[in-house]
mmCIF file of C-alpha atoms in Angstrom:
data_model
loop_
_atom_site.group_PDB
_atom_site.id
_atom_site.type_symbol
_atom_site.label_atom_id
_atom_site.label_comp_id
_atom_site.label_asym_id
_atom_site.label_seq_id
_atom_site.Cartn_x
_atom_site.Cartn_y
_atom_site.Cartn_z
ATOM 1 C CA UNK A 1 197.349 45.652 176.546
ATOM 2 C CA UNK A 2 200.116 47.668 178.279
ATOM 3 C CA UNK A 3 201.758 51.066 176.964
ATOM 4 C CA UNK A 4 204.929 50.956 176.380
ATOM 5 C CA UNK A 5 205.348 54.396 175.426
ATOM 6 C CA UNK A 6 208.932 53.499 173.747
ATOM 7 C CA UNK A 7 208.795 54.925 170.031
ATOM 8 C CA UNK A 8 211.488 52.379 169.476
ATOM 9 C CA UNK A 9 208.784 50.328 168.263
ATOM 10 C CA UNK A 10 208.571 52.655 165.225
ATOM 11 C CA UNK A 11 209.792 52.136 162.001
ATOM 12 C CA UNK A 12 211.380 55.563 159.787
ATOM 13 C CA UNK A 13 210.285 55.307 156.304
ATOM 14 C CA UNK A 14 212.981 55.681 153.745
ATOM 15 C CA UNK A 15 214.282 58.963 154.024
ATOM 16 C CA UNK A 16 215.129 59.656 150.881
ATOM 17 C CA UNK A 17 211.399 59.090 149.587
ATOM 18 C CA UNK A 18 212.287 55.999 147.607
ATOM 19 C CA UNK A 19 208.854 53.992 149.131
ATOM 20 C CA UNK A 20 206.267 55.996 146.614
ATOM 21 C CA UNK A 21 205.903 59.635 148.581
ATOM 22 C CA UNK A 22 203.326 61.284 147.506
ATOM 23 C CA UNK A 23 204.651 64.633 148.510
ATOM 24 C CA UNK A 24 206.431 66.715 151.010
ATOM 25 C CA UNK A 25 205.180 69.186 153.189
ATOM 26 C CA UNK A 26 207.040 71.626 155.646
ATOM 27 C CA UNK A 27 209.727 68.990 156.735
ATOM 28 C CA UNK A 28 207.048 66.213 156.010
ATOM 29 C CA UNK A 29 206.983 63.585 153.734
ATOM 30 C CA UNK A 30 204.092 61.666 153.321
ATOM 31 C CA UNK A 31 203.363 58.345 151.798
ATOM 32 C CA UNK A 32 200.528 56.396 150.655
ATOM 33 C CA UNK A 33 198.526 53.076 152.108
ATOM 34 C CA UNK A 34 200.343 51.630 154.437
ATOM 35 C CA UNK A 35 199.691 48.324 156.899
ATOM 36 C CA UNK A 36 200.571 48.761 160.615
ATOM 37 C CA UNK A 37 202.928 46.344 160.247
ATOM 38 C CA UNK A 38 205.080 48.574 157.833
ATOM 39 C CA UNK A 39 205.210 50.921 160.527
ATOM 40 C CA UNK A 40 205.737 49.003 163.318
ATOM 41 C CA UNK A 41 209.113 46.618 164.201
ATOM 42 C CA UNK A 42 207.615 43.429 165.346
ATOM 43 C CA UNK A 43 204.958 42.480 167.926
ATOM 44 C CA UNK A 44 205.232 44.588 171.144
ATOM 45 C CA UNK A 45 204.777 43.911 174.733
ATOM 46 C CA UNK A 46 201.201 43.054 175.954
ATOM 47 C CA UNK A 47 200.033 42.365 172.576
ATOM 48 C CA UNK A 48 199.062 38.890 171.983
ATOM 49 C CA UNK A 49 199.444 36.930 168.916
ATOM 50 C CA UNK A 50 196.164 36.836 167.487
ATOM 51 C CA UNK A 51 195.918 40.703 168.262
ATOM 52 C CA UNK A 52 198.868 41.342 166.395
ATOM 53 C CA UNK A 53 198.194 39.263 163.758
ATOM 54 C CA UNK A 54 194.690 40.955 162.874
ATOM 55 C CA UNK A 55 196.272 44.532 163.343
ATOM 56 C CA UNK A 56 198.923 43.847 161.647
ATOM 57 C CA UNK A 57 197.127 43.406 158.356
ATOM 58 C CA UNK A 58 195.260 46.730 158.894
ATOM 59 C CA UNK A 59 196.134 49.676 156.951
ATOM 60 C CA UNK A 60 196.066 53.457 157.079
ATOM 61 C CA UNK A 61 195.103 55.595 154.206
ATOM 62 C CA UNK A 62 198.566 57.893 154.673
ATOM 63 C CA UNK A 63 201.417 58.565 156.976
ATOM 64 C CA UNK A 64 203.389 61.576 157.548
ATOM 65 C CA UNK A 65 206.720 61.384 158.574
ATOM 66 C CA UNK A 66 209.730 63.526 159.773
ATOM 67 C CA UNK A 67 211.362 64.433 156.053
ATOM 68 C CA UNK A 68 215.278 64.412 157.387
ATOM 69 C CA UNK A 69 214.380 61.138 160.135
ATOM 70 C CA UNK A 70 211.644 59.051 158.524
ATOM 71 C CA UNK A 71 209.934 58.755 161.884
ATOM 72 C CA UNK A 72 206.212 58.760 161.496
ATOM 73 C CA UNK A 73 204.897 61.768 162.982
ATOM 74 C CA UNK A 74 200.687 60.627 162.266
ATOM 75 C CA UNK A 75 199.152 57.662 160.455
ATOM 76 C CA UNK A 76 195.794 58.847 158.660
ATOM 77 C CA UNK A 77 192.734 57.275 157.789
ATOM 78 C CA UNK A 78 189.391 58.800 156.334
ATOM 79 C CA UNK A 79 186.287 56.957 155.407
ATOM 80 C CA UNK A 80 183.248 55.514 156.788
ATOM 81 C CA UNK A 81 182.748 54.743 160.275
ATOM 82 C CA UNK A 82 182.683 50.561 161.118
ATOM 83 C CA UNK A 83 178.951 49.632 162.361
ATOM 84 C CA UNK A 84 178.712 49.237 166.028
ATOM 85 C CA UNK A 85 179.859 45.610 166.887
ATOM 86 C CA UNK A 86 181.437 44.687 163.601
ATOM 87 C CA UNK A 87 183.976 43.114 162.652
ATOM 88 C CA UNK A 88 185.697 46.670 160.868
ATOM 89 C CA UNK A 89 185.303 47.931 164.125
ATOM 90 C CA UNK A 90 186.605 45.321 166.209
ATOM 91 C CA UNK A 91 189.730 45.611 163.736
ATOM 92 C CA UNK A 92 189.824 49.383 163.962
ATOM 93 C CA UNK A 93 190.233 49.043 168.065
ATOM 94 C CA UNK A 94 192.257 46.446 168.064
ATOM 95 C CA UNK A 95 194.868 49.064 165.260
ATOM 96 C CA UNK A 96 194.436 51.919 167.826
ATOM 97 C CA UNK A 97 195.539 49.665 170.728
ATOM 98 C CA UNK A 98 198.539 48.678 168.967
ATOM 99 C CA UNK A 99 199.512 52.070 167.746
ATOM 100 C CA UNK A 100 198.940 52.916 171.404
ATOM 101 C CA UNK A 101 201.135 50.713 172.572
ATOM 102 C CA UNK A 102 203.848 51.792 170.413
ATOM 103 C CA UNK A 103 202.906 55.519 170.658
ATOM 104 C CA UNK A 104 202.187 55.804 166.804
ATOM 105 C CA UNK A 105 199.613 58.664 166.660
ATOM 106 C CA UNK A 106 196.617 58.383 164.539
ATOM 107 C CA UNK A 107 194.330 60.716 163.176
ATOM 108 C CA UNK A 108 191.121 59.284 162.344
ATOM 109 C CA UNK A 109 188.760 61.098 159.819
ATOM 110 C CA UNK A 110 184.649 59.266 159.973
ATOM 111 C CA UNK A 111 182.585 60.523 156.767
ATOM 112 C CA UNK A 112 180.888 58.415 154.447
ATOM 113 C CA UNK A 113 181.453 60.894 151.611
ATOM 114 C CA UNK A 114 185.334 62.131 152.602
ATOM 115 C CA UNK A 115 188.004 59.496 151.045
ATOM 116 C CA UNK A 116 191.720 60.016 151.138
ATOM 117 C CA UNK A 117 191.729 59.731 147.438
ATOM 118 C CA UNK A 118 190.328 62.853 146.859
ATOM 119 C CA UNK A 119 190.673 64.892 150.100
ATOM 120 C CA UNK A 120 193.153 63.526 151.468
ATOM 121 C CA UNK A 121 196.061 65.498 150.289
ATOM 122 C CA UNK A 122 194.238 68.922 151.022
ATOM 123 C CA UNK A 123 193.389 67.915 154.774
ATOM 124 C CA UNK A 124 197.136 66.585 155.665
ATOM 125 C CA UNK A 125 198.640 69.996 154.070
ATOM 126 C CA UNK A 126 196.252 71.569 156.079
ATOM 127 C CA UNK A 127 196.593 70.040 159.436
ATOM 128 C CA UNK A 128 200.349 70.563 158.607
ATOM 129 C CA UNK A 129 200.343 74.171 158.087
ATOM 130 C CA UNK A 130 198.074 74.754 160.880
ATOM 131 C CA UNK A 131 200.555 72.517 163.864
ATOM 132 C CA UNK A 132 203.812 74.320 162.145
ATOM 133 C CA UNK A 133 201.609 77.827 162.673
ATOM 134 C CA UNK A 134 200.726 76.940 166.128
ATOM 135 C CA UNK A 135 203.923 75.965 167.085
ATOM 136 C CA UNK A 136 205.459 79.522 165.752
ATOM 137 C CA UNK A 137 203.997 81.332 169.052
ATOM 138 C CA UNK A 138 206.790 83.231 170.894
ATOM 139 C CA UNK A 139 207.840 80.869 173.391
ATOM 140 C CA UNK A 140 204.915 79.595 175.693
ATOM 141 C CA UNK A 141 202.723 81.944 174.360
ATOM 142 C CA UNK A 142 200.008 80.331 171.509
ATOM 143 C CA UNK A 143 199.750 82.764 168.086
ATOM 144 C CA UNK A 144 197.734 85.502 168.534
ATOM 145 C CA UNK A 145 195.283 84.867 165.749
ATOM 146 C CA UNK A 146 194.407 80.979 165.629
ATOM 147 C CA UNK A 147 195.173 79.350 162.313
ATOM 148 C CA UNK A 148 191.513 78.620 161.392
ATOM 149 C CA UNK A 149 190.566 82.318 161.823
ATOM 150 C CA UNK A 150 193.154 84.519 159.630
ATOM 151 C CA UNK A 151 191.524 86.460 158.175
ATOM 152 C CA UNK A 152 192.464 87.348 154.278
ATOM 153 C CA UNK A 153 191.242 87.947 150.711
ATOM 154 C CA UNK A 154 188.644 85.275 149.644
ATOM 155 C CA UNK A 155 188.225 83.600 146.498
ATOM 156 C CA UNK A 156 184.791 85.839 145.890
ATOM 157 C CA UNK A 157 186.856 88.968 146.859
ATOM 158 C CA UNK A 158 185.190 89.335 150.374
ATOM 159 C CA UNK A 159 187.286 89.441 153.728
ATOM 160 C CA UNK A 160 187.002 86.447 155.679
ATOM 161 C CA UNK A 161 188.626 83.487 157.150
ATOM 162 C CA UNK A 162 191.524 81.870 154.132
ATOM 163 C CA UNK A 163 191.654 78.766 156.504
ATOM 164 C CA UNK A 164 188.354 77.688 156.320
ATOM 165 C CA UNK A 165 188.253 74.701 154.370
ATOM 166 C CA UNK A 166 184.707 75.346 153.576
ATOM 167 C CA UNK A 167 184.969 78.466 151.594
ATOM 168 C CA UNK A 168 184.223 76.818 148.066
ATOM 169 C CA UNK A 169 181.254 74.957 149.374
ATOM 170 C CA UNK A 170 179.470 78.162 150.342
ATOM 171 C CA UNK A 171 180.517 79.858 147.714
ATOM 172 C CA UNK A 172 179.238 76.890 145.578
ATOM 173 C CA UNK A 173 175.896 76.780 147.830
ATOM 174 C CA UNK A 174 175.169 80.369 146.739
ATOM 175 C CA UNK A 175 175.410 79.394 142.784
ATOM 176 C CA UNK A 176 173.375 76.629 143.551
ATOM 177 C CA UNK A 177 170.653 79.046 145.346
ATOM 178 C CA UNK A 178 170.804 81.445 142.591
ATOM 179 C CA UNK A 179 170.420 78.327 139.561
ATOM 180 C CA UNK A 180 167.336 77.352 141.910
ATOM 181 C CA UNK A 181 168.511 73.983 143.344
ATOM 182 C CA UNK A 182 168.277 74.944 146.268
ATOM 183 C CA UNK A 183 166.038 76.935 148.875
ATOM 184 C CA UNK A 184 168.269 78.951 150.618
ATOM 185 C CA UNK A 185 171.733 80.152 150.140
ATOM 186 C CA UNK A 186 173.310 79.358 154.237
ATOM 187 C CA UNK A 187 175.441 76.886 155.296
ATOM 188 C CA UNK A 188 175.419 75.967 158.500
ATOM 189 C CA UNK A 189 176.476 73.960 161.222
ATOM 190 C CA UNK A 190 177.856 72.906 164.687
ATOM 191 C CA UNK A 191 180.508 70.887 166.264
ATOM 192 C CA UNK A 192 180.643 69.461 169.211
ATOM 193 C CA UNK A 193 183.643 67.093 171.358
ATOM 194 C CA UNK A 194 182.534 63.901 173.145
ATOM 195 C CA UNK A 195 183.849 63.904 176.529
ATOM 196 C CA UNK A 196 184.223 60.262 175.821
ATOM 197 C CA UNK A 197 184.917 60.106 172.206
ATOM 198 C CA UNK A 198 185.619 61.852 168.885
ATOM 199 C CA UNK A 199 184.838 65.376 168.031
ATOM 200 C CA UNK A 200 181.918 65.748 165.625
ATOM 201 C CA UNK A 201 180.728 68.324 163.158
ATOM 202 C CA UNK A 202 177.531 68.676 161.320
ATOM 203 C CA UNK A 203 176.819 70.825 157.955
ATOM 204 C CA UNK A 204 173.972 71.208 156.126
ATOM 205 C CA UNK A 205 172.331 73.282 153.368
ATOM 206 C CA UNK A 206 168.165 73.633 152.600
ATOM 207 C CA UNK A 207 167.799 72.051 149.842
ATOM 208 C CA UNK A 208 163.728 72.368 149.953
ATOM 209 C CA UNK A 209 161.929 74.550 152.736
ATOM 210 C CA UNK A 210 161.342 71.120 154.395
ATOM 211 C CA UNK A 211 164.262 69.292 153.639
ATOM 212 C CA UNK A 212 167.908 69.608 154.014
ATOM 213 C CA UNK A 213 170.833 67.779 153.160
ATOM 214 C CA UNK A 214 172.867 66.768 155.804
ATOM 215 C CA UNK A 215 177.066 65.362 156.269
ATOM 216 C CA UNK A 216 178.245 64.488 159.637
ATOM 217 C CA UNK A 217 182.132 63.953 160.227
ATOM 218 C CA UNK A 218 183.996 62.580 162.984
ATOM 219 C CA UNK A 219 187.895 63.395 164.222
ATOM 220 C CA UNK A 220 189.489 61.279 166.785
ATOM 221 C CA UNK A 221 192.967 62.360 167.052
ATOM 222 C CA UNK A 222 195.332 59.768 169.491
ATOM 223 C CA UNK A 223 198.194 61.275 170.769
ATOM 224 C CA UNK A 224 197.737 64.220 168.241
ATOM 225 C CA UNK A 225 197.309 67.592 167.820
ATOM 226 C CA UNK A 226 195.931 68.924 164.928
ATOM 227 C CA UNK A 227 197.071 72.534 165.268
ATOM 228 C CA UNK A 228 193.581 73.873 165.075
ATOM 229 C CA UNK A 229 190.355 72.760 167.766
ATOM 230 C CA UNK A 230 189.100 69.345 166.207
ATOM 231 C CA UNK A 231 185.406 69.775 166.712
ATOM 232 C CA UNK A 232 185.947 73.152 164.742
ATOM 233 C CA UNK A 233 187.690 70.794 161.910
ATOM 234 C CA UNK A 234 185.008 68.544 161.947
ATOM 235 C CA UNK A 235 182.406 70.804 161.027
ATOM 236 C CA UNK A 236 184.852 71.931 158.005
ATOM 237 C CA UNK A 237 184.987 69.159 156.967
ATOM 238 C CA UNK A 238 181.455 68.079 157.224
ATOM 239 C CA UNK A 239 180.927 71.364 155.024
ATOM 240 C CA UNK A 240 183.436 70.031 152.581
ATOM 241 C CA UNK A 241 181.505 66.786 152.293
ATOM 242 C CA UNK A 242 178.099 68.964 151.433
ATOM 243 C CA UNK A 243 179.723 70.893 148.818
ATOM 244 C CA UNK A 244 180.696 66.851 147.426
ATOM 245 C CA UNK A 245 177.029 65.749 147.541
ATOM 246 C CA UNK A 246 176.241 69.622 146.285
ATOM 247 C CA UNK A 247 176.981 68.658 142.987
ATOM 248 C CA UNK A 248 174.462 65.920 142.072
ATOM 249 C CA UNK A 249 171.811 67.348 144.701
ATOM 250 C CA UNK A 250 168.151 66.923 143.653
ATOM 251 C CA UNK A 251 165.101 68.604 145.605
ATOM 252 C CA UNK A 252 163.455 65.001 144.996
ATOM 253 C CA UNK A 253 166.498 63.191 146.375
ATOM 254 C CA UNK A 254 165.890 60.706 148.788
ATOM 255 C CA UNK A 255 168.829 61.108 150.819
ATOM 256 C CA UNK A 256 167.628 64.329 151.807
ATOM 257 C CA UNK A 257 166.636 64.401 155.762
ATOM 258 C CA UNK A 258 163.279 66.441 156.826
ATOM 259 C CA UNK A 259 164.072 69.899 158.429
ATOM 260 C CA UNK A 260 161.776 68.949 161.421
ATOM 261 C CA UNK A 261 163.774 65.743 161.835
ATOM 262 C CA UNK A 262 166.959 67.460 161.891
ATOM 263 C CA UNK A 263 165.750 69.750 164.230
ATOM 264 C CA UNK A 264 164.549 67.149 166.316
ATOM 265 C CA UNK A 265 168.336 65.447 165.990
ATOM 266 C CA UNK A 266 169.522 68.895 166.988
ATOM 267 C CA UNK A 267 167.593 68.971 170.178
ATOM 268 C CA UNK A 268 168.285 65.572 170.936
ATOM 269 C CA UNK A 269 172.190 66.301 171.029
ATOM 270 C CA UNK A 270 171.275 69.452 173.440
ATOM 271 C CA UNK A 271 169.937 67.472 175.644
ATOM 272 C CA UNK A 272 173.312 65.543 176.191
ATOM 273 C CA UNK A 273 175.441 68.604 176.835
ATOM 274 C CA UNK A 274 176.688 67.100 179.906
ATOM 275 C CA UNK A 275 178.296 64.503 178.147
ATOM 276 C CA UNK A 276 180.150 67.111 175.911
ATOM 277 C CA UNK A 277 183.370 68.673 176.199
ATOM 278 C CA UNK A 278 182.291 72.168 176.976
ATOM 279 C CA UNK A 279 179.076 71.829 176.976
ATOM 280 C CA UNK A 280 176.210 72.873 173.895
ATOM 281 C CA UNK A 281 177.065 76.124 172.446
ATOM 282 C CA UNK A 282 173.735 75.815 169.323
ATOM 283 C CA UNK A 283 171.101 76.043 171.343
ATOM 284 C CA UNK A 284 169.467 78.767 168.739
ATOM 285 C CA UNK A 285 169.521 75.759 166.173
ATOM 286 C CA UNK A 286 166.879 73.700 168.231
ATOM 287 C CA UNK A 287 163.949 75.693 167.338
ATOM 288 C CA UNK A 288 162.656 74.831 163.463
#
């Protein structure tokens, strides 16, 4: 497949919100599932038929578009990641090639627990507010204070970051310490950005002293910018998706992963730092 580059090939939603938007946003109005195909004004060049005609049918979980033009500005999907060599993934290329080749960008969201049904909404306000606050810098110059670390009044009264989407799961991790469920109160995490493919943050809480629960989540932005460093959203998310599984969380669960194990996942991700977009920066998380 060729680029073509021409966002010709793009197709404004109704303007005046008469296709079911959801909501509006900052000059945004987003909508709900929609197939490639509604977004996209016939086959383009260097796309062949059968291409097309499995893209086509694929969908994407929500679309923002320009309020006053219609013009899609990102098509959004959140859910599980396809298995390596199936047929889900071979669909999910074959999407990103198209929307390549019309220059749709797409903002891709991997978590088995994250689903645009219930976070959805919350993440595309977010990554909203955080492109029109990095776009307010005084002309070349970026905002002084990045978006993800203003600092403001938290729910719990402290001082910290109000753009840290995982506030209420460490707030909700220290009830659960304190009710017993789990072993200690602390959050943590890491993100890191795949030279070669998505950004990727983990989060996890100790549930027993030799056992934690564990979310990983994946952002691959095409031809996007999410206002805020992606591997950095990752990791909020992936703290999102603990404070989820948080709720039905049992020290005899057996989706919890062995603290020695994750350490040893840990250490095994070190060791490909030269594959990683700036390196390792957790090294004090390898040791158990």
């Amino acid at each position: 497949m060729t680029s073509s580059g021409d966002r010709g090939w793009l197709r404004a939603m109704p303007a005046d919100g008469g296709r079911d938007a959801l909501f509006d946003r900052a000059g945004h109005r987003v909508y709900g599932t929609c197939r490639l195909s509604e977004l996209v004004q016939g086959r383009p060049p260097g796309v062949t038929g059968s291409q097309w005609g499995s893209a086509s049918r694929a969908a994407f979980d929500l679309v923002v578009s320009a309020a006053d033009t219609g013009r899609p500005v990102v098509a959004v999907a959140i859910g599980p990641v396809p298995p390596a060599g199936s047929a889900e993934q071979r669909v999910e290329r074959l999407t990103d090639a198209v929307s390549a080749a019309v220059g749709l960008p797409v903002l891709r969201i991997g978590s088995p627990t994250l689903r645009a049904a219930e976070h959805g909404r919350r993440l595309v306000e977010y990554v909203v507010d955080a492109r029109a606050y990095a776009a307010g810098g005084t002309g070349d110059e970026p905002a002084p204070v990045g978006f993800r670390d203003i600092l403001g009044r938290l729910p719990d009264g402290r001082t910290g970051p109000v753009n840290d989407l995982g506030t209420l799961t460490r707030a909700a991790a220290v009830e659960a310490y304190v009710a017993g469920r789990l072993a200690d109160p602390i959050v943590r995490g890491l993100h890191v950005h795949w030279a070669e493919g998505p950004a990727e943050g983990w989060s996890w809480v100790q549930v027993r002293p030799d056992a934690c629960l564990v979310e990983r989540v994946s952002v691959t932005a095409q031809r996007f910018s999410c206002g805020v460093d992606a591997a950095r959203l990752a990791e909020d998310l992936a703290t999102v998706a603990v404070g989820e599984r948080l709720r039905a969380v049992r020290p005899d669960g057996p989706d919890l992963l062995a603290r020695a194990d994750l350490t040893t996942e840990i250490v095994a991700l070190s060791r490909r730092r030269d594959e990683l977009v700036g390196g390792f920066a957790f090294d004090h998380l390898c040791a158990d």
